[in-house]
Coordinates of C-alpha atoms and ligand atoms in Angstrom, one line a residue:
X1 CA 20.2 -22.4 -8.0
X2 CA 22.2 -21.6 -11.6
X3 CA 19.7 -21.3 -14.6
X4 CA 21.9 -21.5 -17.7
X5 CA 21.0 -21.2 -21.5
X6 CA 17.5 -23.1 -21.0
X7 CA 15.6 -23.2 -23.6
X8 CA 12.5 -25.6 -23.7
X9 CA 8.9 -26.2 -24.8
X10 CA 6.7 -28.4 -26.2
X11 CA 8.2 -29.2 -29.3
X12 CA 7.5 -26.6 -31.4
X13 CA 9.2 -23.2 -31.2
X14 CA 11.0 -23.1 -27.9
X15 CA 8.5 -21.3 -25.4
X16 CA 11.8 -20.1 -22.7
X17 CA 14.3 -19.1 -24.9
X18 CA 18.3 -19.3 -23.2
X19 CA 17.2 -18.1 -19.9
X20 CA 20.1 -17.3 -17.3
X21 CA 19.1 -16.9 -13.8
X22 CA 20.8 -17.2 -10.5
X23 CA 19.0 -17.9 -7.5
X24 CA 20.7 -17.4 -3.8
X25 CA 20.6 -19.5 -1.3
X26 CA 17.8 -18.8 0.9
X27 CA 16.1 -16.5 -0.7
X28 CA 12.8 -15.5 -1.3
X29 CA 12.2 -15.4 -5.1
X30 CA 9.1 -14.1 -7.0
X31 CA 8.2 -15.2 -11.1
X32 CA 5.9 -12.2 -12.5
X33 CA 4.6 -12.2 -15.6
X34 CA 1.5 -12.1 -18.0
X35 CA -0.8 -15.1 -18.7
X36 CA 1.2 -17.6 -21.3
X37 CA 4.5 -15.3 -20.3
X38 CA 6.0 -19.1 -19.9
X39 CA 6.3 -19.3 -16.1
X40 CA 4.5 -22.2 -16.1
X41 CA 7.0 -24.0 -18.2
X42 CA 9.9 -22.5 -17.0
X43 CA 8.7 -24.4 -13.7
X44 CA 8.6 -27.5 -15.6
X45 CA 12.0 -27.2 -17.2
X46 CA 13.5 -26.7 -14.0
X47 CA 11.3 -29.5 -11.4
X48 CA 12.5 -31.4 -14.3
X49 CA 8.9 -32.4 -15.7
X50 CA 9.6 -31.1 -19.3
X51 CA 13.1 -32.0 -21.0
X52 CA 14.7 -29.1 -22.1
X53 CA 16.2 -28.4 -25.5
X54 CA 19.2 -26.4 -24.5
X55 CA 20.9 -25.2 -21.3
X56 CA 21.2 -26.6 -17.6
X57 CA 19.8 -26.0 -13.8
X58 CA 22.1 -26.7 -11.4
X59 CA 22.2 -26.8 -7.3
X60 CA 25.1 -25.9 -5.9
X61 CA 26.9 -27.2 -8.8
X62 CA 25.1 -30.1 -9.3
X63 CA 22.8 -30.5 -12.4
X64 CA 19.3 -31.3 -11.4
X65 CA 18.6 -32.5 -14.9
X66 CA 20.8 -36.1 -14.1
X67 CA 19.5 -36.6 -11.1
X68 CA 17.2 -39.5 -10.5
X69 CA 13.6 -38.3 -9.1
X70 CA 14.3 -39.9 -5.6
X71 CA 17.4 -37.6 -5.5
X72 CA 15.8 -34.3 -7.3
X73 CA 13.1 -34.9 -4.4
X74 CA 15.4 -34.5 -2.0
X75 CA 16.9 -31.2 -3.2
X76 CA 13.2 -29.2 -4.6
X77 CA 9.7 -29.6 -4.2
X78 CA 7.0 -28.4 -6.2
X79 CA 3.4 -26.8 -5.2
X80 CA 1.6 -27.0 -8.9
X81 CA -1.7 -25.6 -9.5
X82 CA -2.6 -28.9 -10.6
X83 CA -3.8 -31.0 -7.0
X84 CA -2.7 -34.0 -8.5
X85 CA -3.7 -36.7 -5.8
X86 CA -5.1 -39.8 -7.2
X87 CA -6.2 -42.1 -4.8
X88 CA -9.1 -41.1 -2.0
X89 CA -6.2 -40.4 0.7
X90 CA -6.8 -39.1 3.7
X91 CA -5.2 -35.0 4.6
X92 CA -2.1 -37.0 6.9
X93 CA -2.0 -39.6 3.6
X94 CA -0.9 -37.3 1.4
X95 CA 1.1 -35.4 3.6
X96 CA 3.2 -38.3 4.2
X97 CA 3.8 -39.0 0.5
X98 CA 6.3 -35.8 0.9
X99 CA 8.6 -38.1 3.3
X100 CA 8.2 -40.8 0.3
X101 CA 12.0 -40.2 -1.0
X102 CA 13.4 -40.3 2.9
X103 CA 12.1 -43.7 3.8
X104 CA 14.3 -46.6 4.2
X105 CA 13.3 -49.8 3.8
X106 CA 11.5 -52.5 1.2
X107 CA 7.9 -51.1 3.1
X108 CA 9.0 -47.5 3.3
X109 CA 8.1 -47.1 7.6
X110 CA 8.0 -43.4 8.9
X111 CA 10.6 -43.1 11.4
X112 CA 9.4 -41.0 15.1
X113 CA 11.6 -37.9 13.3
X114 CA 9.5 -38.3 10.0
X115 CA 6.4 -38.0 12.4
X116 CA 7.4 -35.1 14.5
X117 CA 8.2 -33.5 11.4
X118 CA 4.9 -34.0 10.0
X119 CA 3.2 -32.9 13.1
X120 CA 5.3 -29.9 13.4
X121 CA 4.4 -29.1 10.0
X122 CA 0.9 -29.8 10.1
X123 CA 0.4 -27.4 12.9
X124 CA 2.5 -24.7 11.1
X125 CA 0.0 -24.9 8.1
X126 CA -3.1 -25.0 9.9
X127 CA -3.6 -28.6 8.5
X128 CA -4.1 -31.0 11.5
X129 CA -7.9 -30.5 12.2
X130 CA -8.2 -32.0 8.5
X131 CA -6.0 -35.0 9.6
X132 CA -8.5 -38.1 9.1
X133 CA -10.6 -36.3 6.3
X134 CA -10.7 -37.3 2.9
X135 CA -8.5 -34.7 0.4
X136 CA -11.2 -34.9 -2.0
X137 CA -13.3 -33.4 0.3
X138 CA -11.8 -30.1 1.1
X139 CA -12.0 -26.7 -0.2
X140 CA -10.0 -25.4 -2.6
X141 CA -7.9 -23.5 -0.3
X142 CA -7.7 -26.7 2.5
X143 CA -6.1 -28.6 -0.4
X144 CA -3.6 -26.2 -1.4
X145 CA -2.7 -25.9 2.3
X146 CA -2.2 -29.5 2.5
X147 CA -0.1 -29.4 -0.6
X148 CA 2.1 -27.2 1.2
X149 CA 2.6 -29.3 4.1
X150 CA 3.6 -31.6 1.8
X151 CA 6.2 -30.0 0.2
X152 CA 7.7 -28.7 3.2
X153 CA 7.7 -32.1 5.0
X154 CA 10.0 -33.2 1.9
X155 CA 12.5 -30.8 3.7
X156 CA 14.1 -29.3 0.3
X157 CA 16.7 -26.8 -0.6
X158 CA 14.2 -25.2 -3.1
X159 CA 10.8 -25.2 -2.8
X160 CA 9.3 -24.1 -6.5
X161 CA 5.7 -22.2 -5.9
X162 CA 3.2 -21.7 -8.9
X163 CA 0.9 -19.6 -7.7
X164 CA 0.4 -20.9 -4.1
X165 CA -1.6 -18.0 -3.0
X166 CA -4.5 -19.2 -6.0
X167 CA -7.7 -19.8 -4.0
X168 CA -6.2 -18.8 -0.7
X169 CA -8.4 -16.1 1.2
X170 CA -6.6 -13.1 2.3
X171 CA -5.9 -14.2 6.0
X172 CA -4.6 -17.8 4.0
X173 CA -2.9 -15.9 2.0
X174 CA -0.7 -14.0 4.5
X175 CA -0.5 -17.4 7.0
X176 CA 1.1 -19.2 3.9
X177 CA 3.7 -16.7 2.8
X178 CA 4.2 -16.4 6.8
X179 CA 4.9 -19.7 6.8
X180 CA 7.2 -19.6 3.9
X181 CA 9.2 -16.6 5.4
X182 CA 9.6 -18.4 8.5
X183 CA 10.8 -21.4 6.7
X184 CA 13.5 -19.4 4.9
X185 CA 14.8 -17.9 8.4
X186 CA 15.2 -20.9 10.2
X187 CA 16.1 -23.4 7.7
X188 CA 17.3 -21.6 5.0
X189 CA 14.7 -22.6 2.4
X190 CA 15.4 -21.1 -1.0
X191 CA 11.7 -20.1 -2.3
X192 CA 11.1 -19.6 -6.1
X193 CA 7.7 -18.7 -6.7
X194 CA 5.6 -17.6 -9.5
X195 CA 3.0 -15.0 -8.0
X196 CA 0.1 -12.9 -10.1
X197 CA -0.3 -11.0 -7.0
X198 CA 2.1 -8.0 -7.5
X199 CA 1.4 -6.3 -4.4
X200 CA 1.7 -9.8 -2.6
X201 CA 5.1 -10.3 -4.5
X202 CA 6.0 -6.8 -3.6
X203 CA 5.6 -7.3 0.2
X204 CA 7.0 -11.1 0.3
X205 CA 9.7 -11.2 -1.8
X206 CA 13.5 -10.3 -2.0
X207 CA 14.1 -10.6 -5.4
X208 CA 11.6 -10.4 -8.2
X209 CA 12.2 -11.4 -12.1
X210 CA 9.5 -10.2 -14.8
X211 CA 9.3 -12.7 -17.7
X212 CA 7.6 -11.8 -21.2
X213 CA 7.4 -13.9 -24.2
X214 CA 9.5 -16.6 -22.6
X215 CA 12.4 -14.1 -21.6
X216 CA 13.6 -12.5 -18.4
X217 CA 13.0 -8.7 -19.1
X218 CA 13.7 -7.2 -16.0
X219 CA 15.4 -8.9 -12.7
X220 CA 16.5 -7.1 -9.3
X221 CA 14.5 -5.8 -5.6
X222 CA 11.0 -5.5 -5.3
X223 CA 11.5 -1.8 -6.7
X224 CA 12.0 -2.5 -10.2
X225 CA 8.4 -2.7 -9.4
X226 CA 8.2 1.0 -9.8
X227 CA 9.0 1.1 -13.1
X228 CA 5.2 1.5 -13.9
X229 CA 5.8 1.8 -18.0
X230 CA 7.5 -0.9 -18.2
X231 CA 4.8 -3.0 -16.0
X232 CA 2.1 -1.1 -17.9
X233 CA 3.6 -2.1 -21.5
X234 CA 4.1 -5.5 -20.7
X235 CA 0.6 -6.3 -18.8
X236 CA -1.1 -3.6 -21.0
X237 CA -2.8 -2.3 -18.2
X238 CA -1.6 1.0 -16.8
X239 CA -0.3 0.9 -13.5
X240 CA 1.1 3.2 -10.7
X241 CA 2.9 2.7 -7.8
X242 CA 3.1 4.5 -4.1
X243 CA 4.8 3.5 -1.2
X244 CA 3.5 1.0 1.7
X245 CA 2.3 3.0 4.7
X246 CA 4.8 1.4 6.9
X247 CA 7.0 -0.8 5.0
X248 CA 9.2 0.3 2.2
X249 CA 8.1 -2.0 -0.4
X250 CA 6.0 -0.6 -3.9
X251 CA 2.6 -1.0 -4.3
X252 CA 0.5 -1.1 -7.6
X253 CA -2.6 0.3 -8.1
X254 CA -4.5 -0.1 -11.5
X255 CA -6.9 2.2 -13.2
X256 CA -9.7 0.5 -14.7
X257 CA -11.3 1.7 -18.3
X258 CA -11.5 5.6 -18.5
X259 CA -15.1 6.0 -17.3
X260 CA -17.0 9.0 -17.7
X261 CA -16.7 11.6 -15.0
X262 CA -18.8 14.5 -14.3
X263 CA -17.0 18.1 -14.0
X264 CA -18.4 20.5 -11.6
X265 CA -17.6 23.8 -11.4
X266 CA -15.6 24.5 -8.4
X267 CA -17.4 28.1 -7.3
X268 CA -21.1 26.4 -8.0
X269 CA -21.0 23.1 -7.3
X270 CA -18.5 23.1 -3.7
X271 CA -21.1 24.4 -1.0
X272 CA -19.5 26.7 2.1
X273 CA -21.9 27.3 4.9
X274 CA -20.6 28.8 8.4
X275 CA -22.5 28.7 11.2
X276 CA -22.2 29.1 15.4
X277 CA -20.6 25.0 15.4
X278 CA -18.4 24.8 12.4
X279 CA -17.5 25.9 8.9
X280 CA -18.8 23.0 6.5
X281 CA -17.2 22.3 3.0
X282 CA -19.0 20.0 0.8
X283 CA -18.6 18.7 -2.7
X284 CA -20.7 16.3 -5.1
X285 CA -17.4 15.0 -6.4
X286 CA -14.2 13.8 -4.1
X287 CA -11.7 16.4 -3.8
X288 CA -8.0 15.1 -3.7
X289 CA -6.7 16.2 -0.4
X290 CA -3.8 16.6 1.4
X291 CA -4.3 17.9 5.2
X292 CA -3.0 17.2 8.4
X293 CA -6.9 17.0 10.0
X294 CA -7.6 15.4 13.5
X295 CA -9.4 13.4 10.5
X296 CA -8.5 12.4 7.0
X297 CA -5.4 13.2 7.3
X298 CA -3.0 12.6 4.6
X299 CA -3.3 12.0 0.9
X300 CA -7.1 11.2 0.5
X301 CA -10.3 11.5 -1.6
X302 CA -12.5 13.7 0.1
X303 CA -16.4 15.4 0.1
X304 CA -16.3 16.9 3.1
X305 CA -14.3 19.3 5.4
X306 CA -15.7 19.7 8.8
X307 CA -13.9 23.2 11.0
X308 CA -15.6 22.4 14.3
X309 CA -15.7 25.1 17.0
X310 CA -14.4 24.3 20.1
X311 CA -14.5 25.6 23.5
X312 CA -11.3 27.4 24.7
X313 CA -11.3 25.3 27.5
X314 CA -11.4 21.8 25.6
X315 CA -8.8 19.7 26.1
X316 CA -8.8 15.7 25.4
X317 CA -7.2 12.6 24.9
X318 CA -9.4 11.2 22.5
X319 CA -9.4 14.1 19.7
X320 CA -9.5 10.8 17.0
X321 CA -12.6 9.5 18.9
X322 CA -14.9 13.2 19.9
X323 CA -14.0 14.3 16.1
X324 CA -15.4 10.8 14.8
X325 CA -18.4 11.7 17.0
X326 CA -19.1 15.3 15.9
X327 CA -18.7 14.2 12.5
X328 CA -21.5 11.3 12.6
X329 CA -23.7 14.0 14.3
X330 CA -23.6 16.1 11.8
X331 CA -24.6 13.0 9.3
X332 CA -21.1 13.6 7.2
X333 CA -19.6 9.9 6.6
X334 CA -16.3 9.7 8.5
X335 CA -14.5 8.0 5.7
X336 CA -14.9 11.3 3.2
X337 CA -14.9 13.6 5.5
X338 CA -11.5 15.6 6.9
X339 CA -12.6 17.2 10.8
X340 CA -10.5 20.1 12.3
X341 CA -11.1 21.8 15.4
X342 CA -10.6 25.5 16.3
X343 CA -11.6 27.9 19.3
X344 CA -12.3 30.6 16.7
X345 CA -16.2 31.5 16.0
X346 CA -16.6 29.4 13.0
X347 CA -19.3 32.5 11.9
X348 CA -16.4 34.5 11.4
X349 CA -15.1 32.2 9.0
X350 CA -13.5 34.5 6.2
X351 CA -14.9 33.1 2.6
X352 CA -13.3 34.1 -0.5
X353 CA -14.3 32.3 -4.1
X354 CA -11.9 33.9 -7.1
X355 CA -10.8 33.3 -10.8
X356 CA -7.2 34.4 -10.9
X357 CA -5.2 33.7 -14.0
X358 CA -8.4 31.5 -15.0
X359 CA -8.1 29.3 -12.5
X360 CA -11.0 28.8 -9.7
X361 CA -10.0 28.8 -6.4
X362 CA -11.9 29.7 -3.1
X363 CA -10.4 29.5 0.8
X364 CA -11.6 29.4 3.7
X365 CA -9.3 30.8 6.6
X366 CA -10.4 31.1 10.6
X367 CA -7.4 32.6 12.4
X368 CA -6.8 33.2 16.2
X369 CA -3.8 34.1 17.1
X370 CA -3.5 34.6 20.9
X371 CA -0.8 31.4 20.4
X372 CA 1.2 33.0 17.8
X373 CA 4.4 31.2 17.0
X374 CA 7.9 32.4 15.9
X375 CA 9.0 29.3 14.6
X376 CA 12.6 30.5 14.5
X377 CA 12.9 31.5 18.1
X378 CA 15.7 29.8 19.6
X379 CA 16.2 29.9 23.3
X380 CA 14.6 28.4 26.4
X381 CA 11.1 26.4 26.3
X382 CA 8.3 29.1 26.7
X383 CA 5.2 28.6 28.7
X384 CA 2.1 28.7 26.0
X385 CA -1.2 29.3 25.5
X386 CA -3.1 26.7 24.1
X387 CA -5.3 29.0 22.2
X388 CA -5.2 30.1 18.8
X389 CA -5.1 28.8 15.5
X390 CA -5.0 29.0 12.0
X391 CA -7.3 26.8 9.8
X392 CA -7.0 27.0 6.3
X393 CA -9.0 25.8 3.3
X394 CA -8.1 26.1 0.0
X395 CA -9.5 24.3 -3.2
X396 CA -8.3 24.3 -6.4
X397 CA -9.9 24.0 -10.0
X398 CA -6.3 21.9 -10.8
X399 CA -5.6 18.1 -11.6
X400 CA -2.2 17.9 -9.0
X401 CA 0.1 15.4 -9.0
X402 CA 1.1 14.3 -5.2
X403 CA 4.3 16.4 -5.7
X404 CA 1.9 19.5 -6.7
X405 CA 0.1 19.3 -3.9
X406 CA 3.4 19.4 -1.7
X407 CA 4.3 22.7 -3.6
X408 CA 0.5 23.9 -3.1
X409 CA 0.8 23.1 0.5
X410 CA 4.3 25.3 0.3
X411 CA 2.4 28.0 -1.6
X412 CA -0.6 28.4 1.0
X413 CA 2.0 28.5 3.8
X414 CA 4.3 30.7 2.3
X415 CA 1.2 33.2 1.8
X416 CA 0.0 32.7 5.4
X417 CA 3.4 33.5 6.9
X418 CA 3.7 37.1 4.5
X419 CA 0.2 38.1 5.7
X420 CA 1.1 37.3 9.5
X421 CA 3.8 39.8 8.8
X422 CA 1.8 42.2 7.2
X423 CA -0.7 42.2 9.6
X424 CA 2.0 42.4 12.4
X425 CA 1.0 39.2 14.3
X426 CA 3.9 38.6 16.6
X427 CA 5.1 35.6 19.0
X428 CA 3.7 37.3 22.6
X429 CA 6.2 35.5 24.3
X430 CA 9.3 36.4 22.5
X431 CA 8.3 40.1 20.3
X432 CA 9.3 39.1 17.5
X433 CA 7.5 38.3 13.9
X434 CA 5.1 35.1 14.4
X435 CA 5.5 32.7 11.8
X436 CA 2.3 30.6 12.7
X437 CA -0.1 29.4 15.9
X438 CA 1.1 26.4 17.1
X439 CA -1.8 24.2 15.8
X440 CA -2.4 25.3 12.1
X441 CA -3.7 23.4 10.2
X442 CA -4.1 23.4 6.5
X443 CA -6.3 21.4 3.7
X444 CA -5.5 21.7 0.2
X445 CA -8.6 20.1 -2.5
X446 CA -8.4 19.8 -6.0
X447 CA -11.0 18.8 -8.4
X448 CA -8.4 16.9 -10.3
X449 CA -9.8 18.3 -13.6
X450 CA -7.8 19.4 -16.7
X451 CA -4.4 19.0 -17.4
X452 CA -2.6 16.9 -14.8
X453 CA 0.4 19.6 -13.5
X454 CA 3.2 18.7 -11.1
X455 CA 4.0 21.6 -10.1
X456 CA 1.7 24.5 -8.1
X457 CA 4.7 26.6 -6.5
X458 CA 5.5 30.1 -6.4
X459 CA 6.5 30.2 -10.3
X460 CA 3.5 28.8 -11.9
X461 CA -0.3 30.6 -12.1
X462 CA -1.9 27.7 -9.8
X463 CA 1.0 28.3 -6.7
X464 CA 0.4 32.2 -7.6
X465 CA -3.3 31.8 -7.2
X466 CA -3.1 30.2 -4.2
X467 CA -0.8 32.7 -2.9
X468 CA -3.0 36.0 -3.5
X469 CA -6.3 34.2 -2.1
X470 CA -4.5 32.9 1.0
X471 CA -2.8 36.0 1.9
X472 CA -5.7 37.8 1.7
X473 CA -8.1 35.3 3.0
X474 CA -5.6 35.0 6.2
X475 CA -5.1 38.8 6.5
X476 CA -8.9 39.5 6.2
X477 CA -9.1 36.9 9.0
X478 CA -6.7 38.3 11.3
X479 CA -8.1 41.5 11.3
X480 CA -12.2 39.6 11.9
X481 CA -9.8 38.1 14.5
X482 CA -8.6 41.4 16.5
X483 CA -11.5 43.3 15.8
X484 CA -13.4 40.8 17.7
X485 CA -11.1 40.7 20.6
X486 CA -11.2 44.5 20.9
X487 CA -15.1 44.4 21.0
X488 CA -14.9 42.0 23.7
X489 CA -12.3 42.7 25.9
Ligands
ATP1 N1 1.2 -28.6 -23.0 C1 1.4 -27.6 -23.8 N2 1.6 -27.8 -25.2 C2 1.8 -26.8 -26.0 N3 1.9 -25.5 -25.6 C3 1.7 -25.3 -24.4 C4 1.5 -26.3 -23.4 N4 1.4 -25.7 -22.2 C5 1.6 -24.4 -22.4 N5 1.8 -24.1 -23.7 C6 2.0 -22.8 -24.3 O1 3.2 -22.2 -23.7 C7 3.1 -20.8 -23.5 C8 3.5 -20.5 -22.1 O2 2.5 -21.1 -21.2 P1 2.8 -21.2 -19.7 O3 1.8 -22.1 -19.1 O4 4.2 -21.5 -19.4 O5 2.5 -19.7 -19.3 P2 2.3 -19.0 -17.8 O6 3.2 -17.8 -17.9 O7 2.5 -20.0 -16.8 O8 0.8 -18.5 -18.0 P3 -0.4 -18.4 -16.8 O9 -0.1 -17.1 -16.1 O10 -1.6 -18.2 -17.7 O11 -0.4 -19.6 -16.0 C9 1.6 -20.5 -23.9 O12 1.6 -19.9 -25.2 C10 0.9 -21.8 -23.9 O13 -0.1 -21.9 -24.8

């Protein structure tokens, strides 16, 4: 579909103003847009329901604009926000109205493929329970369903979408873009929707185009979507994006009106208490975390860390499941709380809170290292011992960006692997320097207060702090570690 110099309104100054826009075959294409942006119209200019003032819209070459309305139904439907059915029809009634520009004859009969069709369609949209019931009657997402049936039994090359998702629940919601995709794979149905859901444009579409003031500002993938200042400035809402856990589409998240938040102090108000069963970090406010925890793992807001002591014998498949357990048990909600595991006497949890180069910070480090890892060994498979780890906590009176908490994770490790050295701690299997246990684990918090940084590696005073603390912290805990060993041996 060719949109060329169209420029239309409603009489006064032109609302889409010589708007050039080229639509592939079969492809999935998303409007986005403020409220009174002109998608609306822009939909009317090109279904043909306003006359525009300037310009053309063309299929394939042919201009849609001379086209009788029998023949323009042929070639594009149109899902409005508007359910404009007039008479008391029944669901199948106005379903069949789609098939109104295919049938033959002075009293316009349904032929058996015109029925198929609309069976085959009414199943697709979860319409056909509805068959015999009045439109009027249904909910506002029933109808909208129904509209869709009827659009796609008019079979078109283009169907134009404003807003179909508008009173659909989520599960609606994804069943109707479903159907849509499916419709675009198998017959090749070009889909040119407007969407306010940017997330759901984000994940459906192949192409999106932003309009403002009646113009096209920005056109191209899904991840022009990351261009948050330009989404914020247009919208006036500030915006962000991150990445789909499993897809690689954008997704926006918004930040409502700066509300007040509390500030704690990080060495007063986040609690540390070690006892025989685990090591138990708590704060009033979430932390931002990033950890690679049996629990919470990941990016996450966070109020509690949980070390849990566990025998040296355990051993399970379900370390998701017992941690889940431990951590109701212990009354700390699951959903704020990151659990790691470790066959080290939580007592002997080493506890250090410092200011270094004004910046709080306080760790907490259990180390065994019985499983001692050179992790640059290279040669034959080596028969392990499953005991031994390193668990380190570190918090941080910092406001880190996601890529400063990469370079704090760097900063902690780098520190761990210099006191390892230090202290001697070598791979038993191979001699030589040991560069970890083979089931560290590591949790960096911050308070997210102050200046937002983006960086917390080795050349800045936050990467620094976190350097001294967690090389001492992990040295002090090595030797609590040995000495321990020796008194029991
Ligand atoms: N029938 C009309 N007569 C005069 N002006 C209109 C008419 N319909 C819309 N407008 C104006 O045209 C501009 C664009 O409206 P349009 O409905 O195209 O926006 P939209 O992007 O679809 O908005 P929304 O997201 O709110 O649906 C607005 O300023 C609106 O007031």
């Amino acid at each position: 579909m060719n949109i060329t110099g169209l420029s239309g309104g409603y009489g006064g100054p032109p609302i889409i103003e010589s708007m050039n826009l080229h639509i592939k075959q079969g492809e999935f294409f998303g409007l986005l847009g403020p409220n009174g942006s002109g998608k609306t119209t822009l939909f009317k200019l090109v279904s043909g329901s306003l006359k525009p003032e300037t310009g053309d819209v063309s299929l394939q070459g042919a201009s849609l604009l001379t086209m009788s309305p029998v023949q323009r139904a042929r070639k594009i439907a149109v899902l409005t926000q508007e359910t404009n059915v007039s008479f008391d029809f029944t669901v199948e009634e106005v379903i069949r109205l789609g098939r109104y520009a295919f049938q033959k004859g002075l009293f316009k009969m349904l032929s058996r493929e015109d029925r198929a069709l609309i069976d085959e369609i009414m199943a697709l949209t979860d319409t056909e329970r509805f068959r015999d019931t009045s439109f009027f009657r249904l909910s506002g997402g029933e109808k909208q369903r129904v509209l869709l049936a009827k659009a796609l039994v008019q079979e078109p090359e283009v169907l134009l979408l404003d807003e179909p998702t508008n009173h659909l629940d989520i599960r609606h919601t994804f069943d109707m873009l479903n159907v849509l995709k499916e419709r675009q794979k198998t017959q090749g149905l070009t889909v040119f929707a407007i969407l306010h859901d940017l997330n759901i444009a984000a994940l459906y579409c192949d192409r999106v185009g932003l309009i403002h003031e009646g113009k096209l500002q920005e056109t191209g993938p899904v991840d022009i979507m990351r261009r948050s200042e330009r989404l914020s400035s247009i919208y006036g809402v500030e915006t962000w994006t991150q990445s789909h856990p499993t897809l690689p589409r954008p997704q926006l998240l918004m930040n409502p009106k700066k509300q007040d938040e509390s500030v704690i102090s990080l060495h007063e108000s986040v609690t540390v208490e070690a006892d025989r069963n685990l090591v138990k970090i708590s704060s009033p406010k979430p932390l931002r975390t990033i950890s690679n925890g049996v629990a919470g793992e990941g990016i996450q807001w966070i109020r509690h860390i949980a070390n849990f002591h566990v025998d040296k014998q355990y051993s399970s498949r379900t370390p998701e499941a017992d941690m889940k357990a431990w951590l109701e048990k212990r009354s700390l909600p699951v959903e704020q709380s990151i659990g790691l595991m470790t066959a080290v006497k939580t007592e002997m949890a080493v506890i250090r809170k410092e200011t270094i180069n004004g910046i709080a910070f306080t760790a907490v480090v259990t180390a065994g290292t019985g499983n001692a890892v050179d992790i640059t060994y290279d040669g034959p498979e080596l028969e392990r011992e499953k005991i031994g780890t390193i668990n380190t906590f570190l918090a941080v009176d910092a406001n880190l960006t996601d890529g400063a908490l990469v370079n704090a994770c760097m900063s902690a490790v780098e520190a761990k692997v210099q006191a390892l050295r230090d202290e001697d701690v070598r791979d038993p299997q191979t001699g030589t320097p040991a560069t970890s246990t083979s089931t560290d684990a590591l949790v960096i918090a911050a308070t997210q207060q102050g200046k937002r940084t983006p960086y917390a590696g080795s050349g800045t005073p936050v990467g620094r702090g976190i350097g001294r603390i967690v090389y001492e912290a992990t040295k002090e805990a090595v030797r609590a570690d040995r000495r321990w060993k020796e008194t029991h041996a």
